[in-house]
Amino acid sequence: MSGVYDTMIGLLGDGSAMMLALVVFLAAAVMAFGVMATVHARGAVKRRTAVIAEHDGNDSRALRTSSIKAVQRLIDYTTKHYSAAKKTKAT
């Protein structure tokens, strides 16, 4: 076992250079991950915004207009799926 330890000490020296390389690698990896997460989140927000602000003839991108459209779609969906298909006649 001491032969392996001696070989490792011979390769790595006192370890400060290896520790510096490890710290630099971890810092670069964390920064790259942060940039990727930011770009992904920004893309997701843009996709959601594009769905809400669908273009239907008028160029109004106001939050109130898109909210009214979203509520209208919700009402239409609810009416379509939860209203009675046939009205039964009481005899």
Coordinates of N, CA, C and O in Angstrom, one line a residue:
M1 N 0.8 -1.2 0.0 CA 0.0 0.0 0.0 C 0.9 1.3 0.0 O 0.5 2.3 -0.6
S2 N 2.0 1.2 0.7 CA 2.8 2.4 0.7 C 3.5 2.6 -0.6 O 3.8 3.8 -0.9
G3 N 3.6 1.6 -1.5 CA 4.1 1.8 -2.8 C 3.2 2.6 -3.7 O 3.6 3.5 -4.4
V4 N 1.9 2.4 -3.5 CA 0.9 3.2 -4.3 C 0.9 4.6 -3.8 O 0.9 5.6 -4.6
Y5 N 1.0 4.8 -2.5 CA 1.1 6.1 -1.9 C 2.3 6.9 -2.4 O 2.3 8.1 -2.7
D6 N 3.5 6.2 -2.4 CA 4.7 6.8 -2.8 C 4.6 7.2 -4.3 O 5.1 8.3 -4.7
T7 N 3.9 6.4 -5.1 CA 3.8 6.7 -6.5 C 2.9 7.9 -6.7 O 3.1 8.8 -7.5
M8 N 1.8 8.0 -5.9 CA 0.9 9.1 -6.0 C 1.6 10.4 -5.6 O 1.4 11.5 -6.2
I9 N 2.4 10.4 -4.5 CA 3.1 11.5 -4.1 C 4.1 12.0 -5.2 O 4.3 13.2 -5.4
G10 N 4.7 11.0 -5.8 CA 5.6 11.3 -6.9 C 5.0 12.0 -8.1 O 5.5 12.9 -8.7
L11 N 3.7 11.6 -8.4 CA 3.0 12.2 -9.5 C 2.4 13.5 -9.2 O 2.5 14.5 -10.0
L12 N 1.9 13.6 -8.0 CA 1.2 14.9 -7.6 C 2.0 15.9 -6.9 O 1.6 17.1 -6.8
G13 N 3.1 15.5 -6.4 CA 4.0 16.4 -5.6 C 3.3 16.8 -4.3 O 2.8 15.9 -3.6
D14 N 3.3 18.0 -3.9 CA 2.7 18.4 -2.6 C 1.2 18.5 -2.7 O 0.5 18.7 -1.7
G15 N 0.6 18.6 -3.9 CA -0.9 18.6 -4.1 C -1.4 20.0 -4.3 O -2.6 20.1 -4.6
S16 N -0.7 21.0 -4.1 CA -1.2 22.4 -4.2 C -1.6 22.7 -5.7 O -2.6 23.3 -5.9
A17 N -0.8 22.2 -6.6 CA -1.1 22.4 -8.0 C -2.4 21.7 -8.4 O -3.3 22.2 -9.2
M18 N -2.5 20.4 -7.9 CA -3.7 19.7 -8.2 C -5.0 20.3 -7.6 O -6.0 20.3 -8.2
M19 N -4.8 20.8 -6.4 CA -6.0 21.5 -5.7 C -6.4 22.7 -6.5 O -7.5 23.0 -6.6
L20 N -5.4 23.5 -6.9 CA -5.7 24.7 -7.7 C -6.4 24.3 -9.0 O -7.4 25.0 -9.4
A21 N -6.0 23.3 -9.7 CA -6.6 22.8 -10.9 C -8.1 22.4 -10.6 O -9.0 22.7 -11.4
L22 N -8.3 21.7 -9.5 CA -9.6 21.2 -9.1 C -10.5 22.4 -8.8 O -11.7 22.4 -9.3
V23 N -10.0 23.4 -8.1 CA -10.9 24.6 -7.8 C -11.2 25.3 -9.1 O -12.4 25.8 -9.2
V24 N -10.3 25.5 -10.0 CA -10.5 26.2 -11.2 C -11.6 25.5 -12.1 O -12.5 26.0 -12.6
F25 N -11.4 24.1 -12.1 CA -12.4 23.3 -12.9 C -13.8 23.4 -12.3 O -14.7 23.6 -13.0
L26 N -13.9 23.3 -11.0 CA -15.2 23.4 -10.3 C -15.8 24.8 -10.5 O -17.0 24.9 -10.8
A27 N -15.0 25.8 -10.5 CA -15.6 27.2 -10.7 C -16.1 27.3 -12.1 O -17.2 27.9 -12.3
A28 N -15.3 26.8 -13.1 CA -15.8 26.9 -14.5 C -17.0 26.1 -14.7 O -17.9 26.5 -15.5
A29 N -17.1 24.9 -14.1 CA -18.2 24.0 -14.3 C -19.5 24.7 -13.7 O -20.6 24.6 -14.3
V30 N -19.4 25.3 -12.5 CA -20.5 25.9 -11.9 C -21.0 27.1 -12.7 O -22.2 27.3 -12.9
M31 N -20.0 27.9 -13.2 CA -20.4 29.0 -14.0 C -21.1 28.6 -15.3 O -22.1 29.2 -15.7
A32 N -20.6 27.5 -16.0 CA -21.2 27.0 -17.2 C -22.6 26.5 -16.9 O -23.5 26.8 -17.7
F33 N -22.8 25.8 -15.8 CA -24.1 25.3 -15.5 C -25.1 26.4 -15.2 O -26.2 26.4 -15.6
G34 N -24.6 27.5 -14.5 CA -25.5 28.6 -14.3 C -25.9 29.3 -15.5 O -27.0 29.7 -15.7
V35 N -25.0 29.5 -16.5 CA -25.3 30.1 -17.7 C -26.3 29.3 -18.5 O -27.3 29.8 -19.1
M36 N -26.1 28.0 -18.5 CA -27.1 27.1 -19.2 C -28.4 27.1 -18.6 O -29.5 27.2 -19.3
A37 N -28.5 27.1 -17.3 CA -29.8 27.2 -16.6 C -30.5 28.5 -16.9 O -31.7 28.6 -17.1
T38 N -29.8 29.6 -16.9 CA -30.3 30.9 -17.2 C -30.9 31.0 -18.6 O -32.0 31.5 -18.8
V39 N -30.1 30.5 -19.6 CA -30.6 30.5 -21.0 C -31.8 29.6 -21.1 O -32.8 30.0 -21.8
H40 N -31.9 28.4 -20.4 CA -33.0 27.6 -20.5 C -34.3 28.2 -19.9 O -35.3 28.2 -20.5
A41 N -34.1 28.8 -18.7 CA -35.2 29.5 -18.1 C -35.8 30.7 -18.9 O -37.0 30.8 -19.1
R42 N -34.8 31.4 -19.5 CA -35.3 32.5 -20.4 C -36.0 32.1 -21.6 O -37.1 32.6 -22.0
G43 N -35.6 31.0 -22.2 CA -36.3 30.4 -23.3 C -37.7 29.9 -22.9 O -38.7 30.1 -23.7
A44 N -37.8 29.3 -21.8 CA -39.1 28.8 -21.3 C -40.1 30.0 -21.1 O -41.2 29.9 -21.4
V45 N -39.6 31.0 -20.5 CA -40.4 32.2 -20.3 C -40.9 32.8 -21.6 O -42.1 33.2 -21.8
K46 N -40.0 32.9 -22.6 CA -40.4 33.4 -23.9 C -41.4 32.5 -24.6 O -42.3 33.0 -25.2
R47 N -41.3 31.2 -24.4 CA -42.3 30.3 -25.0 C -43.7 30.5 -24.4 O -44.7 30.6 -25.0
R48 N -43.7 30.6 -23.1 CA -45.0 30.8 -22.4 C -45.6 32.2 -22.8 O -46.8 32.3 -22.9
T49 N -44.7 33.2 -22.9 CA -45.2 34.5 -23.3 C -45.8 34.5 -24.7 O -46.8 35.1 -25.0
A50 N -45.2 33.7 -25.6 CA -45.6 33.6 -27.0 C -47.0 32.9 -27.0 O -47.8 33.3 -27.9
V51 N -47.2 32.0 -26.2 CA -48.5 31.3 -26.2 C -49.6 32.2 -25.7 O -50.7 32.2 -26.2
I52 N -49.3 33.0 -24.6 CA -50.3 33.9 -24.1 C -50.6 35.0 -25.1 O -51.8 35.4 -25.3
A53 N -49.6 35.6 -25.7 CA -49.8 36.7 -26.6 C -49.9 36.3 -28.0 O -49.2 36.8 -28.9
E54 N -50.8 35.3 -28.3 CA -51.0 34.9 -29.7 C -51.6 36.1 -30.5 O -52.4 36.9 -30.1
H55 N -51.1 36.1 -31.8 CA -51.5 37.2 -32.6 C -52.9 36.8 -33.3 O -53.0 35.8 -34.0
D56 N -53.9 37.6 -33.1 CA -55.2 37.3 -33.7 C -55.7 38.5 -34.5 O -56.9 38.8 -34.4
G57 N -54.9 39.3 -35.1 CA -55.4 40.4 -35.9 C -55.0 41.7 -35.3 O -54.6 42.6 -36.0
N58 N -55.2 41.9 -34.0 CA -54.8 43.2 -33.4 C -53.4 43.0 -32.8 O -53.0 42.0 -32.3
D59 N -52.7 44.1 -32.7 CA -51.3 44.0 -32.2 C -51.3 44.4 -30.7 O -50.2 44.8 -30.2
S60 N -52.3 44.3 -30.0 CA -52.4 44.6 -28.6 C -51.7 43.5 -27.8 O -52.0 42.4 -27.9
R61 N -50.6 43.9 -27.1 CA -49.9 42.9 -26.3 C -50.0 43.2 -24.8 O -49.2 42.8 -24.0
A62 N -51.1 44.0 -24.5 CA -51.3 44.3 -23.1 C -51.7 43.1 -22.3 O -52.3 42.1 -22.8
L63 N -51.4 43.1 -21.1 CA -51.7 42.0 -20.2 C -53.2 41.8 -20.0 O -53.7 40.7 -20.0
R64 N -53.9 42.9 -20.0 CA -55.4 42.8 -19.9 C -56.0 42.1 -21.0 O -56.8 41.2 -20.9
T65 N -55.5 42.4 -22.3 CA -56.1 41.7 -23.4 C -55.8 40.3 -23.4 O -56.6 39.4 -23.7
S66 N -54.5 39.9 -23.1 CA -54.2 38.5 -23.1 C -54.9 37.7 -22.0 O -55.3 36.6 -22.1
S67 N -55.1 38.4 -20.8 CA -55.9 37.8 -19.7 C -57.3 37.6 -20.2 O -57.9 36.5 -19.8
I68 N -57.9 38.5 -20.9 CA -59.3 38.3 -21.3 C -59.4 37.2 -22.3 O -60.3 36.3 -22.2
K69 N -58.4 37.0 -23.2 CA -58.4 35.9 -24.1 C -58.2 34.6 -23.4 O -58.9 33.6 -23.7
A70 N -57.4 34.6 -22.3 CA -57.2 33.3 -21.6 C -58.4 32.9 -20.8 O -58.8 31.8 -20.8
V71 N -59.1 33.9 -20.3 CA -60.4 33.6 -19.6 C -61.4 33.1 -20.5 O -62.2 32.2 -20.3
Q72 N -61.5 33.7 -21.7 CA -62.5 33.3 -22.7 C -62.2 31.9 -23.2 O -63.1 31.1 -23.3
R73 N -60.9 31.5 -23.4 CA -60.6 30.1 -23.7 C -61.0 29.2 -22.6 O -61.5 28.1 -22.9
L74 N -60.8 29.6 -21.4 CA -61.2 28.7 -20.2 C -62.7 28.5 -20.2 O -63.2 27.4 -20.0
I75 N -63.4 29.6 -20.4 CA -64.9 29.5 -20.4 C -65.4 28.6 -21.5 O -66.2 27.7 -21.4
D76 N -64.8 28.8 -22.7 CA -65.2 27.9 -23.9 C -64.9 26.5 -23.6 O -65.7 25.6 -23.9
Y77 N -63.7 26.2 -23.0 CA -63.3 24.8 -22.7 C -64.3 24.2 -21.7 O -64.7 23.1 -21.8
T78 N -64.6 25.0 -20.7 CA -65.5 24.5 -19.6 C -66.8 24.2 -20.2 O -67.5 23.2 -19.9
T79 N -67.3 25.1 -21.0 CA -68.7 25.0 -21.6 C -68.7 23.7 -22.5 O -69.6 23.0 -22.5
K80 N -67.7 23.6 -23.3 CA -67.6 22.4 -24.2 C -67.6 21.1 -23.5 O -68.3 20.2 -23.9
H81 N -66.8 21.0 -22.4 CA -66.6 19.7 -21.8 C -67.5 19.4 -20.6 O -67.7 18.2 -20.3
Y82 N -68.1 20.4 -20.0 CA -68.9 20.2 -18.8 C -70.4 20.5 -18.9 O -71.1 20.4 -18.0
S83 N -70.8 21.0 -20.1 CA -72.2 21.2 -20.3 C -72.9 19.9 -20.7 O -72.3 19.0 -21.2
A84 N -74.2 19.8 -20.4 CA -74.9 18.6 -20.8 C -75.0 18.5 -22.3 O -75.3 19.5 -23.0
A85 N -74.8 17.3 -22.8 CA -74.8 17.1 -24.2 C -76.2 17.2 -24.8 O -76.5 17.8 -25.8
K86 N -77.2 16.6 -24.1 CA -78.5 16.6 -24.5 C -79.4 17.1 -23.3 O -79.2 16.6 -22.2
K87 N -80.3 17.9 -23.6 CA -81.2 18.4 -22.5 C -82.3 17.4 -22.4 O -83.0 17.0 -23.4
T88 N -82.6 16.8 -21.3 CA -83.7 15.9 -21.1 C -85.0 16.6 -20.8 O -85.0 17.6 -20.1
K89 N -86.0 16.1 -21.4 CA -87.3 16.8 -21.2 C -88.0 16.1 -20.1 O -88.1 14.9 -20.0
A90 N -88.6 16.9 -19.2 CA -89.3 16.4 -18.1 C -90.7 16.1 -18.6 O -91.4 17.0 -19.2
T91 N -91.3 14.9 -18.4 CA -92.6 14.6 -18.8 C -93.6 14.5 -17.7 O -93.3 14.4 -16.5

